[in-house]
Coordinates of C-alpha atoms in Angstrom, one line a residue:
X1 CA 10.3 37.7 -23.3
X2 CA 8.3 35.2 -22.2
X3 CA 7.3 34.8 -18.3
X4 CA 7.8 31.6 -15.8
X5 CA 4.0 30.7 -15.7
X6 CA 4.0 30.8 -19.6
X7 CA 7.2 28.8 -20.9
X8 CA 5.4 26.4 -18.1
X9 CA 2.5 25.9 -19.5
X10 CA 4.4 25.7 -23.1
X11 CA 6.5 23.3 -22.4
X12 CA 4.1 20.8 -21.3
X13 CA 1.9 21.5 -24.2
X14 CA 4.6 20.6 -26.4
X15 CA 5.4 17.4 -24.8
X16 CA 2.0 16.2 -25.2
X17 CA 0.5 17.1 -21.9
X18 CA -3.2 17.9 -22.4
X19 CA -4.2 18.0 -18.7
X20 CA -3.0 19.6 -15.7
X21 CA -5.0 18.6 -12.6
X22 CA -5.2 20.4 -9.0
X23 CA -7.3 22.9 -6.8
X24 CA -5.9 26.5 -7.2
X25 CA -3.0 27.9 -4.6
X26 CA -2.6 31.7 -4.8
X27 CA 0.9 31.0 -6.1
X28 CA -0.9 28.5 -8.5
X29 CA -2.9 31.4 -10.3
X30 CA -0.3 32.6 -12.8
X31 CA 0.2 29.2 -14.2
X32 CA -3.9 28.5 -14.2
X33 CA -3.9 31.7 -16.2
X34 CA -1.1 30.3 -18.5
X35 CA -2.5 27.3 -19.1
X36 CA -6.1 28.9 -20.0
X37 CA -3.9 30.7 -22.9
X38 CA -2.1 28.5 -24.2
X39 CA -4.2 26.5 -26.7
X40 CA -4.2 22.6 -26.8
X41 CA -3.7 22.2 -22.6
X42 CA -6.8 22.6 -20.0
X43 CA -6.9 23.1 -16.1
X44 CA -9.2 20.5 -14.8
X45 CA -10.4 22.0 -10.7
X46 CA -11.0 18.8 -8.7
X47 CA -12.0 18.2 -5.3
X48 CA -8.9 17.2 -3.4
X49 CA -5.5 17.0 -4.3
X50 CA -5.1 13.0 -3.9
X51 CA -8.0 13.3 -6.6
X52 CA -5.5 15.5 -8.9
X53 CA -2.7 12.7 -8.7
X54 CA -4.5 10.0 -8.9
X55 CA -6.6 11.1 -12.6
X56 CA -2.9 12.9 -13.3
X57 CA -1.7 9.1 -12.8
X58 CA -4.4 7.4 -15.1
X59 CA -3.6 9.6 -17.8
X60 CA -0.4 9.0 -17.8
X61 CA -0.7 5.3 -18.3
X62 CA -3.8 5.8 -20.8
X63 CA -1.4 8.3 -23.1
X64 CA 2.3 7.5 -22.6
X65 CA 2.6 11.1 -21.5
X66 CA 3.5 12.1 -18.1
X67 CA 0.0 13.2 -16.4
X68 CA 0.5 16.1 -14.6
X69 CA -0.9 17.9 -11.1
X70 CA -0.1 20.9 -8.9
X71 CA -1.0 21.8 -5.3
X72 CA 0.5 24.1 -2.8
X73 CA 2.5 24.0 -0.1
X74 CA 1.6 21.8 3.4
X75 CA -1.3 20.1 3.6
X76 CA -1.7 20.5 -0.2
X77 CA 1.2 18.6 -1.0
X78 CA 0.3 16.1 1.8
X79 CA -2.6 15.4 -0.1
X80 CA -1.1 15.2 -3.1
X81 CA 1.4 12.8 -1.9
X82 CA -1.2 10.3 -1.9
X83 CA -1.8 9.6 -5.5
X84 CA 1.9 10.3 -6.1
X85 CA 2.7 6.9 -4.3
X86 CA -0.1 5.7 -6.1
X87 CA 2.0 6.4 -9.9
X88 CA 4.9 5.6 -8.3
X89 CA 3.9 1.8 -6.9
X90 CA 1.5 1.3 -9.9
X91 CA 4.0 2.7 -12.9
X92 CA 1.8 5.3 -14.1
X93 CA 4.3 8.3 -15.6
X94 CA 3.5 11.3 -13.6
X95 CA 5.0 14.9 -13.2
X96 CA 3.9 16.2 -9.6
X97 CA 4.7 20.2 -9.6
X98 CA 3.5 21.7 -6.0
X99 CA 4.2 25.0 -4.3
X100 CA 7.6 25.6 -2.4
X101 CA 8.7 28.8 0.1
X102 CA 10.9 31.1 -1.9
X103 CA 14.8 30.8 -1.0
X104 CA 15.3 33.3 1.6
X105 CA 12.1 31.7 3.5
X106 CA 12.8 27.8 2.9
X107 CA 14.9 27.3 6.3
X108 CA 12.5 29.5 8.5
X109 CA 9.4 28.5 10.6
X110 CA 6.3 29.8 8.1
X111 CA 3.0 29.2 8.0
X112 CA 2.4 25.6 5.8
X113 CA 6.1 25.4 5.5
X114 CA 7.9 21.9 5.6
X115 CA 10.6 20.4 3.7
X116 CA 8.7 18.7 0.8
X117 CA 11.5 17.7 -1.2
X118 CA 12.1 15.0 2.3
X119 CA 7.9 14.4 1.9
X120 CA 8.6 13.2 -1.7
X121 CA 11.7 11.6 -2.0
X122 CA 10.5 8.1 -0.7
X123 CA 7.5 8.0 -3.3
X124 CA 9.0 9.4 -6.1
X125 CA 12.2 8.5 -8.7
X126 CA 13.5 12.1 -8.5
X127 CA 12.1 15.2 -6.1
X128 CA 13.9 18.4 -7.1
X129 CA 13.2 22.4 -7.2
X130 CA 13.5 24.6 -9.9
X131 CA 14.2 28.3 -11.2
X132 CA 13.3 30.2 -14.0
X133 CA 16.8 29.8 -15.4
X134 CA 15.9 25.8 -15.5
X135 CA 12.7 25.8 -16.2
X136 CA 12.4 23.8 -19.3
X137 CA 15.5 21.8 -18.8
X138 CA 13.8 20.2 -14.8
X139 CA 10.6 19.6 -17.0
X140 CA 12.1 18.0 -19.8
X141 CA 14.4 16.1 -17.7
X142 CA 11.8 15.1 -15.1
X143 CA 9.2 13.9 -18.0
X144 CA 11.9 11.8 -19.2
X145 CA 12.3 9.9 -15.7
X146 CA 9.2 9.4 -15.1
X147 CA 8.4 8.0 -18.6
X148 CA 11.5 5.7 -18.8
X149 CA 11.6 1.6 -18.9
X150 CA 9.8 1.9 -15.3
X151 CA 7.5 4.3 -15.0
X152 CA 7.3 6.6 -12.0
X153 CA 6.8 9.9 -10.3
X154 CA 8.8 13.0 -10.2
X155 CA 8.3 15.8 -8.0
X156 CA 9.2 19.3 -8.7
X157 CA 8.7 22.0 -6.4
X158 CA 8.6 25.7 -8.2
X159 CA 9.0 28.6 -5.4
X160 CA 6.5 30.8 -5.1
X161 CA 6.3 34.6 -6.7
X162 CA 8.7 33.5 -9.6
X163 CA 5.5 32.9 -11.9
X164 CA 5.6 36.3 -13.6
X165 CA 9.7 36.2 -13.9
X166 CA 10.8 36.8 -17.2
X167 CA 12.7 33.9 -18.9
X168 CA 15.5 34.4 -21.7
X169 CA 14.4 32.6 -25.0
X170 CA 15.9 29.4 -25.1
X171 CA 16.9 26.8 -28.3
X172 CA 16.3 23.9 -26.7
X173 CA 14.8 20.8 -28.6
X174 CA 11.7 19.2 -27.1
X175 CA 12.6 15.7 -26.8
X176 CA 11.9 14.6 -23.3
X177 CA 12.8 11.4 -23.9
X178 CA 16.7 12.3 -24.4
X179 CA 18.1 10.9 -21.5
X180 CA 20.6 8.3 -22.2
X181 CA 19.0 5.2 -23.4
X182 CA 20.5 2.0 -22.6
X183 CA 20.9 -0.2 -25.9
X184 CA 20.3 -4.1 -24.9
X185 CA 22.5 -6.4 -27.0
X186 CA 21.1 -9.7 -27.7
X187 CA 21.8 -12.3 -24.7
X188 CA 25.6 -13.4 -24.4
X189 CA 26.3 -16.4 -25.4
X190 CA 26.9 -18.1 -22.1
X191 CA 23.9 -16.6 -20.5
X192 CA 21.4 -18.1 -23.0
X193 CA 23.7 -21.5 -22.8
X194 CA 22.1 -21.4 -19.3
X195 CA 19.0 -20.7 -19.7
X196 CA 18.7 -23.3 -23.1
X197 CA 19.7 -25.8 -20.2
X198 CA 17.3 -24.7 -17.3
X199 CA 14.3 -25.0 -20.0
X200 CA 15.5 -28.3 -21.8
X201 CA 15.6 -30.0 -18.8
X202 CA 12.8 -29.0 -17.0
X203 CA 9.2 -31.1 -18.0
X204 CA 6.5 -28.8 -16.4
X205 CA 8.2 -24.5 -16.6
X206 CA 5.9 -21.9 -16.0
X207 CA 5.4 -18.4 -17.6
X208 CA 4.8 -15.6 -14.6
X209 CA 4.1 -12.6 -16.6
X210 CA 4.2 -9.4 -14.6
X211 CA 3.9 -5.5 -15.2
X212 CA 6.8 -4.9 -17.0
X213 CA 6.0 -6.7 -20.0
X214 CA 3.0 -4.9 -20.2
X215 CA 4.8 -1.7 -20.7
X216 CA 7.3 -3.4 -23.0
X217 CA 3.8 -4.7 -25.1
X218 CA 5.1 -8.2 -25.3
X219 CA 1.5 -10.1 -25.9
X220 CA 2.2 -11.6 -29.2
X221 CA 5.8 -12.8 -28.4
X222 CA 4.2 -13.8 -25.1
X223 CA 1.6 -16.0 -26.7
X224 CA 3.6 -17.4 -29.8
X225 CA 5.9 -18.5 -26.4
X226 CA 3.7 -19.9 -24.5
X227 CA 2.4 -22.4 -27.7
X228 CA 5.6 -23.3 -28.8
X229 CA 6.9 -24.4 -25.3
X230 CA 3.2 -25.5 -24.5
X231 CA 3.7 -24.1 -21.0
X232 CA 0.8 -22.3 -18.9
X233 CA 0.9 -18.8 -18.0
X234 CA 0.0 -17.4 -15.1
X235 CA -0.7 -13.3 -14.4
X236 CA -0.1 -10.7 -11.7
X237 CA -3.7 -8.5 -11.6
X238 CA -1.9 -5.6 -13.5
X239 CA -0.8 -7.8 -16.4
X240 CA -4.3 -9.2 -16.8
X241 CA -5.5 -8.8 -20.4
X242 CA -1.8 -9.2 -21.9
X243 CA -2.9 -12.7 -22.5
X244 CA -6.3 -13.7 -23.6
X245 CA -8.1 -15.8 -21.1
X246 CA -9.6 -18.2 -23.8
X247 CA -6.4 -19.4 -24.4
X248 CA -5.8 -23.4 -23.9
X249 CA -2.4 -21.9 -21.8
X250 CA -4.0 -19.5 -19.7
X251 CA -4.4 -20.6 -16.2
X252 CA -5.3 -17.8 -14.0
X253 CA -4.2 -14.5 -12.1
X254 CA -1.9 -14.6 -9.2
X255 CA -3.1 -13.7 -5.6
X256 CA -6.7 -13.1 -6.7
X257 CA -9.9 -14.9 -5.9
X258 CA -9.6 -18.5 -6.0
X259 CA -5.7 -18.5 -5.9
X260 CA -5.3 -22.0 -4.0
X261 CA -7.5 -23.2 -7.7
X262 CA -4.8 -21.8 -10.1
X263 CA -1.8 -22.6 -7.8
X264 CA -3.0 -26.3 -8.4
X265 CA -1.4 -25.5 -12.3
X266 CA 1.5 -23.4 -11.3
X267 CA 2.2 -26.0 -8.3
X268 CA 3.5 -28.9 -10.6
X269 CA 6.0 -27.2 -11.8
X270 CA 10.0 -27.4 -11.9
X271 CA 10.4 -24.3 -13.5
X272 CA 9.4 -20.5 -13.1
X273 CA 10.1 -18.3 -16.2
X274 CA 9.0 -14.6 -15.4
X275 CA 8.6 -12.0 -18.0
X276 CA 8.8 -8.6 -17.1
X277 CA 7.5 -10.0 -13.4
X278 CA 7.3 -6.7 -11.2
X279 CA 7.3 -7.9 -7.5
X280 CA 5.3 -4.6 -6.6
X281 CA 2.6 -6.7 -7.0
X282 CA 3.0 -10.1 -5.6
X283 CA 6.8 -10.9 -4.5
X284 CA 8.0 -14.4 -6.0
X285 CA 8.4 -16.1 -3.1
X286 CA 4.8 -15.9 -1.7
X287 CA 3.9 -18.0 -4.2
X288 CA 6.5 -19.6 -6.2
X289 CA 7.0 -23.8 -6.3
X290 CA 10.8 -24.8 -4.3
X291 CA 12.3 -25.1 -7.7
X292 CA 14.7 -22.9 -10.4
X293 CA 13.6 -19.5 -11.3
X294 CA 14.5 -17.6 -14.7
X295 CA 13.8 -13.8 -14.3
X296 CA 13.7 -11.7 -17.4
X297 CA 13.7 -7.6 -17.1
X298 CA 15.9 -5.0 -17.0
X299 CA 16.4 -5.1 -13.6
X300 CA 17.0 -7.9 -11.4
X301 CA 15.0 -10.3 -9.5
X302 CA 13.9 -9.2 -6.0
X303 CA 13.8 -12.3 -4.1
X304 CA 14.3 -12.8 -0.4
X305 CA 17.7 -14.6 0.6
X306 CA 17.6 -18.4 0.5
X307 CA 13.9 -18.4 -0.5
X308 CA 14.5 -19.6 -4.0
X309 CA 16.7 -22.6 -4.9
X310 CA 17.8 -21.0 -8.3
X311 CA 17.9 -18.0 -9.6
X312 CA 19.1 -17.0 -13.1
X313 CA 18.9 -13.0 -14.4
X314 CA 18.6 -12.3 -17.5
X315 CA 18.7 -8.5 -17.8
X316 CA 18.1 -6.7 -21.1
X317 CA 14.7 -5.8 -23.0
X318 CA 11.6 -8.0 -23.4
X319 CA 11.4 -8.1 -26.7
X320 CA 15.2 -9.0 -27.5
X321 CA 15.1 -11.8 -24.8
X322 CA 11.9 -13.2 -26.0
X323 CA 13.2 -13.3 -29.9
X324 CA 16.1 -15.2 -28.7
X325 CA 14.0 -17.6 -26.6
X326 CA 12.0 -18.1 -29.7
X327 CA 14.7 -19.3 -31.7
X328 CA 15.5 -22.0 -29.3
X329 CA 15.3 -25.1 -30.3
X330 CA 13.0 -26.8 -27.4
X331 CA 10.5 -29.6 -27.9
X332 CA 6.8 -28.6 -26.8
X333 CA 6.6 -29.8 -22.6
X334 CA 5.3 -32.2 -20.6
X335 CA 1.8 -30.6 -19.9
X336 CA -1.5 -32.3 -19.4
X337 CA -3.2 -29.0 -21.8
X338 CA -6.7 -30.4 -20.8
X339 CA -6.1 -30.2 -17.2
X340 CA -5.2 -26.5 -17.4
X341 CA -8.0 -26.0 -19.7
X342 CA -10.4 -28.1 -17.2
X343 CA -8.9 -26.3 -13.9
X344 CA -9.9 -22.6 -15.5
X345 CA -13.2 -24.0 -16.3
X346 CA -14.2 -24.7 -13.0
X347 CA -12.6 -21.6 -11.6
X348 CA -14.9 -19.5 -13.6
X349 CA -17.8 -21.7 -12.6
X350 CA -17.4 -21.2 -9.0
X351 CA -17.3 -17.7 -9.8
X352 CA -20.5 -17.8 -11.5
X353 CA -23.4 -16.3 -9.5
X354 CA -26.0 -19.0 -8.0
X355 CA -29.3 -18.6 -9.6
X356 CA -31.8 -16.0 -8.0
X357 CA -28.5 -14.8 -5.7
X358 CA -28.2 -10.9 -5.8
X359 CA -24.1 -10.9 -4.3
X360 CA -20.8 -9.6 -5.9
X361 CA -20.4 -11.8 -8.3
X362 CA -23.9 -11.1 -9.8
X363 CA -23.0 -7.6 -9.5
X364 CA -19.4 -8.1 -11.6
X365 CA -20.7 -10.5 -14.2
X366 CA -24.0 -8.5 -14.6
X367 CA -21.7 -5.6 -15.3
X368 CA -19.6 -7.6 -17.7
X369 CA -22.2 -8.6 -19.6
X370 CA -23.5 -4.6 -20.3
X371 CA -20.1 -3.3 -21.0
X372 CA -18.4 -3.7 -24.4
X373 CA -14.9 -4.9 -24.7
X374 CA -13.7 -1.4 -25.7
X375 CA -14.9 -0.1 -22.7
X376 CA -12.8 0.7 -19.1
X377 CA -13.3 -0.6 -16.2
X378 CA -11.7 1.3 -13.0
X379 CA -11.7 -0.8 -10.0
X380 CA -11.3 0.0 -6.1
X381 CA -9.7 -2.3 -3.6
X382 CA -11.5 -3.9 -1.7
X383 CA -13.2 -7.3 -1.8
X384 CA -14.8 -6.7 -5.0
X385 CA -11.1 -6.2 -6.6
X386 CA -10.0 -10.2 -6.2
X387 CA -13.3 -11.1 -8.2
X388 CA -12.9 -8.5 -10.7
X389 CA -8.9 -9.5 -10.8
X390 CA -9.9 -13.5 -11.4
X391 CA -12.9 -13.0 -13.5
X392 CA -13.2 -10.3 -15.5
X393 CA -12.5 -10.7 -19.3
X394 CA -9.9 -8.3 -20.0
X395 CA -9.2 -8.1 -23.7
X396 CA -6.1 -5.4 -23.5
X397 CA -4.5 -4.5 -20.4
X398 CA -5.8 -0.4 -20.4
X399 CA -9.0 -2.0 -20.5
X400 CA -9.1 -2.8 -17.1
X401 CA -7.8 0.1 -14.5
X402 CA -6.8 -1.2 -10.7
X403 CA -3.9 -0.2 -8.1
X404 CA -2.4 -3.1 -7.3
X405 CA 1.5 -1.4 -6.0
X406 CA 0.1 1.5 -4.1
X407 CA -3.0 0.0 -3.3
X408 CA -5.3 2.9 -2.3
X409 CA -9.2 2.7 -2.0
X410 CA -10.6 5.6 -3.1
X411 CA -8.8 5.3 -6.5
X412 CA -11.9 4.4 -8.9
X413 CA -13.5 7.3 -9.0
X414 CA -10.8 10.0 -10.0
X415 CA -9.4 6.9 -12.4
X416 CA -12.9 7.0 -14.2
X417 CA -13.0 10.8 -14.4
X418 CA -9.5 10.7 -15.8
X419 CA -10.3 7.5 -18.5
X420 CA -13.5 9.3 -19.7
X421 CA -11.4 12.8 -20.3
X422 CA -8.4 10.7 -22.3
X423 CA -10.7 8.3 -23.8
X424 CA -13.8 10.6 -24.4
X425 CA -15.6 7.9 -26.9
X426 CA -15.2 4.8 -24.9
X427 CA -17.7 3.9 -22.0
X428 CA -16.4 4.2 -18.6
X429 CA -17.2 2.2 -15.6
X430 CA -16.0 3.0 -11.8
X431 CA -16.8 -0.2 -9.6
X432 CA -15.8 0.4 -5.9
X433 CA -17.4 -0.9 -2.5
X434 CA -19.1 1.2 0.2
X435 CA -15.8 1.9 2.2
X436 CA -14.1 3.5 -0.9
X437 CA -17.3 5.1 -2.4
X438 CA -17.1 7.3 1.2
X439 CA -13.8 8.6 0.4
X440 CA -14.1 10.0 -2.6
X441 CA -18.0 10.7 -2.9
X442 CA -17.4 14.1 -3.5
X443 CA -15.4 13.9 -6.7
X444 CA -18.9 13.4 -8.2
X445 CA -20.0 17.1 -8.2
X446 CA -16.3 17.0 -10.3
X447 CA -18.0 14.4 -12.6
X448 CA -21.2 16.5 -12.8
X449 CA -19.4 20.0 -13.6
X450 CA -17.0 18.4 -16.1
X451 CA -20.3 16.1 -17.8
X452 CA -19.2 13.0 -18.1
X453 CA -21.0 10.2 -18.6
X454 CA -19.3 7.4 -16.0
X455 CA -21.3 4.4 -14.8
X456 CA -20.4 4.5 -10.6
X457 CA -21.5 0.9 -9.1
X458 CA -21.1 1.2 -5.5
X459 CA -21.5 -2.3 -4.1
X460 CA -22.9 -1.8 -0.6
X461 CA -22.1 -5.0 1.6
X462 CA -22.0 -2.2 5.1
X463 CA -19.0 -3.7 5.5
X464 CA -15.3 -3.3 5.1
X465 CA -15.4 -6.7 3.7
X466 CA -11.6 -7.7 3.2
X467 CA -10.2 -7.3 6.2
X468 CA -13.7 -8.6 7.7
X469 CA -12.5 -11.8 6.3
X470 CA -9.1 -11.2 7.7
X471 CA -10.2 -11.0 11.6
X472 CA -12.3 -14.1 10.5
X473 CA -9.5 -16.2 9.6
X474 CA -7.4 -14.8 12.8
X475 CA -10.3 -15.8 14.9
X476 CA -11.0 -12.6 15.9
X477 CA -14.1 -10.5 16.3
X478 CA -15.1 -9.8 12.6
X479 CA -17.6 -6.9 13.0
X480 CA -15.1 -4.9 14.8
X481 CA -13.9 -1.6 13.1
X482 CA -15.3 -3.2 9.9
X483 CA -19.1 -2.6 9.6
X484 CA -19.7 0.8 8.1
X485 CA -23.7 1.3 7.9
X486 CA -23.4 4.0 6.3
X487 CA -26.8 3.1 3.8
X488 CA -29.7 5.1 4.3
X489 CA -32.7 3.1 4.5
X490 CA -34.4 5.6 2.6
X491 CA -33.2 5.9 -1.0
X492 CA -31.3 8.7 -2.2
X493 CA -32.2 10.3 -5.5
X494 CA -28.8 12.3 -6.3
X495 CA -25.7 13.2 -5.2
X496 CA -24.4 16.5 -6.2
X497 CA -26.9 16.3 -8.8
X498 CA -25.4 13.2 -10.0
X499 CA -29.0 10.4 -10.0
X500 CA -28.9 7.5 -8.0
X501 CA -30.5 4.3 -8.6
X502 CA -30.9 1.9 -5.7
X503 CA -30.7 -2.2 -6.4
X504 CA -32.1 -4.8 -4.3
X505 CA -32.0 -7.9 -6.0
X506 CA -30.9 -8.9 -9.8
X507 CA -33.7 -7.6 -12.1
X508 CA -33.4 -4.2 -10.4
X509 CA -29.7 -4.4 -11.3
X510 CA -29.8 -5.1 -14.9
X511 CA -32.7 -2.9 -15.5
X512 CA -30.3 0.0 -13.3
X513 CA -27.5 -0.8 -15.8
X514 CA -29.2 -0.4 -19.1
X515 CA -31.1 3.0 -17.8
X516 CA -27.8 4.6 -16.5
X517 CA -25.5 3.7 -19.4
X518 CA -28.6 5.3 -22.0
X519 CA -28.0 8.5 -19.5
X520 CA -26.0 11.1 -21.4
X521 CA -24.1 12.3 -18.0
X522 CA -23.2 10.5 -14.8
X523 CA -25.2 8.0 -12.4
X524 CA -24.6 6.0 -9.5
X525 CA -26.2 2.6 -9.1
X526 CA -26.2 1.6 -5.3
X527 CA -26.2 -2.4 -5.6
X528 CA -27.2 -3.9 -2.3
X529 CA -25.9 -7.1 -1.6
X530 CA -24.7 -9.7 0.8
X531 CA -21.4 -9.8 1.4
X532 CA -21.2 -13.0 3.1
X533 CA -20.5 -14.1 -0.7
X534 CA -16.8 -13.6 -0.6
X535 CA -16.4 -15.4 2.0
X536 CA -15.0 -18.6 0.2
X537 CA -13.6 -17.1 -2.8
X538 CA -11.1 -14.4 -1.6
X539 CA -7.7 -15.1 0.7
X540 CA -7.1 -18.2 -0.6
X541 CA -3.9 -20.2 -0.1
X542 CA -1.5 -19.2 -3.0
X543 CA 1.1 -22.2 -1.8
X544 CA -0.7 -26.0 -1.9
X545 CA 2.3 -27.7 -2.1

């Protein structure tokens, strides 16, 4: 008879998990020891617990599989509870297991006691507890919630002592996808009548393409759409690489650097069409035209009461809709095509660097220029993020890593460490600024003892740049709270072993890049820049009209 730790560690295997990230509880140790025997499935130690969710998070959305992380009780589920909201806002599939107090102990006062099924149940899709007589059946179950049309978290807390319980064999199919799956049928009749209408009379409609239809992998119906409507499409950061950016119809991401430049496309229209458009990105009305709006996903538009002059849901999957909006029988639109093609031009000029100027941008397009297409790119927030979300060629959406829901700095590092174990052939980059670079610093002894080889480009401006920019637009006093100084004058030449190269100007850069991607483990490269750089292209006005 098997025991709880072991049907555990089992069932993930057979589900695909390979990974199971976390730092050790003493409750945690029959599991660990589970997992080290069952073959196919690793424990991966990290540094802190946010660090477990977050990589736990990346996998999930690099594999299809649930990524998975444990920590104990109290402050190790507070911890946690970081990169869970991070998978949850950002749609990454993740199985969050932690610690709980056994039965007789849950309602008493004990040491690193709280209710953590309350601590989860506002960042996750489903927070329950199990036993060892539903093991398999919670695991199953949650794995199939947090991997369904809208990706998620679940939390499942396992009481502690029950890891060496014996468990009663069990015929259970592995299928942890077999919760009810809704079957779309094509559009009804007098639903598409409507939206034939909306789209033959408009002259200028817009395609908003959002997070969902990158899950539903709509690129090629999304392109063959946009050419036979001859209508521009326009991108929340997530979605960026669903369409390619050379397109004639491309016009630009949403809410990123120079968004007042692509709002003067998406600002002449009469018509918003969005596909798959997840507001947990950028909400509708913050940027949308005063004219009719066609939502298409599985769940309804969220839109703010009386923001929106029109707005039609259709609800069913991606692909179906799209089919039937193919088949439509709609003469091409009223677009000036060189316009759209001139207005991206001279957005990604005046994101090119000026000659013999060492700032961001020569940082990002420097970068850009080393790392193949193949290769990921995990980005922090910050500053840095809205040039990276505007400019950055992104030729498939997983080629380009962000949180753009949950929005937590700190999340490039444990994203790279998690894309490099997933994807161990593929180059891996981690760019992040000065303000998250101190959060998560540590995880690099984690890159160092696991030996990967990840690229970290920290771009130090000594400044919390963003929200510098912020208190400058409010008129307030922009150096407050904001300027870090945490650069050493002196050069470092490691972090927990991990070799840093310093960059003062543009040569130094490039020469930094080449030498640390022919490195066969991790380096940091510490570009140095101004950050006064941003100044003009970030916080733009997304509404000119």
């Amino acid at each position: 008879m098997s025991t709880v730790a072991q049907v555990f560690a089992h069932t993930l295997k057979k589900i695909g998990v390979t990974f199971v990230f976390g730092v050790p509880s003493g409750n945690m140790i029959d599991y660990i020891e589970a997992i080290r025997k069952e073959e196919g499935i690793e424990f991966v130690l990290v540094g802190h617990e946010a660090t477990a969710a977050f990589m736990a998070g990346v996998c999930g959305k690099l594999t299809g599989v649930p990524g998975v992380c444990f920590a104990t009780f109290g402050p190790g589920a507070t911890n946690l509870s970081t990169g869970v909201g991070g998978a949850q806002l950002d749609r990454f599939p993740l199985l969050a297991f932690t610690d709980e107090m056994p039965d007789k102990l849950l309602a008493r006062t004990v040491q690193m006691n709280i209710n953590q099924q309350q601590l989860f149940f506002p960042i996750t899709k489903w927070t329950t507890r199990l036993n060892q007589h539903n093991l398999e059946e919670i695991i199953l179950k949650g794995a199939g919630i947090a991997s369904d049309k809208t990706p998620g978290a679940v939390h499942i807390g396992i009481p502690a002592g029950i890891g060496q319980n014996p468990v009663p064999k069990t015929k259970s199919e592995v299928d942890y996808l077999r919760l009810e799956k809704k079957r779309w049928a094509p559009l009804l009749a007098e639903q598409l009548a409507k939206v034939e209408k909306l789209i033959q009379t408009s002259k200028k409609p817009v395609l908003a393409v959002g997070l969902s239809a990158v899950h539903a992998q709509v690129g090629e119906q999304l392109v063959a759409l946009s050419q036979k409507f001859q209508v521009p499409v326009v991108l929340t950061p997530m979605a960026k690489g669903l369409f390619p950016e050379d397109h004639p119809l491309y016009a630009g991401v949403l809410f990123h650097a120079l968004s007042d430049a692509v709002a003067e496309v998406y600002g002449q229209a009469d018509l918003v069409i969005g596909i798959g458009y997840d507001p947990v990105e950028f909400n509708y009305e913050d940027w949308m035209p005063e004219v009719p709006l066609i939502h298409i996903d599985c769940i309804e538009a969220d839109v703010a009461s009386g923001q929106i002059r029109e707005v039609c849901n259709v609800l069913g999957a991606l692909d179906v809709a799209l089919n039937e909006l193919l088949q439509l029988e709609i003469e091409p639109k009223h677009w000036d095509v060189k316009f759209v093609q001139e207005n991206k031009r001279q957005i990604f000029e005046k994101l090119r660097p000026e000659p013999d100027c060492f700032g961001p941008l020569a940082v990002v397009n420097e970068l850009r220029k080393i790392l193949p297409d193949e290769g990921i790119l995990t980005v922090d927030v910050g500053a840095h993020l809205h040039l990276v979300g505007q400019l950055w060629r992104t030729p498939k959406p997983e080629n380009l890593l962000m949180t753009n829901g949950w929005s937590s700095m700190g999340f490039a590092i444990p994203a790279a460490l998690a894309a490099k174990l997933c994807k161990p052939d593929l180059p891996v980059v981690a760019l992040m600024g000065d303000g998250g670079f101190a959060m998560m610093a540590g995880e690099l002894a984690s890159a160092k003892r696991l030996k990967l080889k990840i690229v970290f480009v920290v771009i130090y401006d000594n400044s919390l740049s963003l929200i510098r920019i912020k208190q400058q637009k409010k008129g307030f006093n922009a150096a407050y709270g904001t300027d870090l100084e945490i650069r050493t004058e002196q050069a470092t030449n490691h972090y927990f072993g991990v070799p840093v190269i310093r960059a003062m100007n543009k040569t130094a850069y490039v020469n930094a890049l080449n030498e640390a991607f022919n490195q066969n483990g991790p380096v940091v490269i510490e570009a140095v820049v101004d950050g006064q750089a941003y100044d003009e292209l970030l916080l733009c006005a997304n509404k000119k009209f």
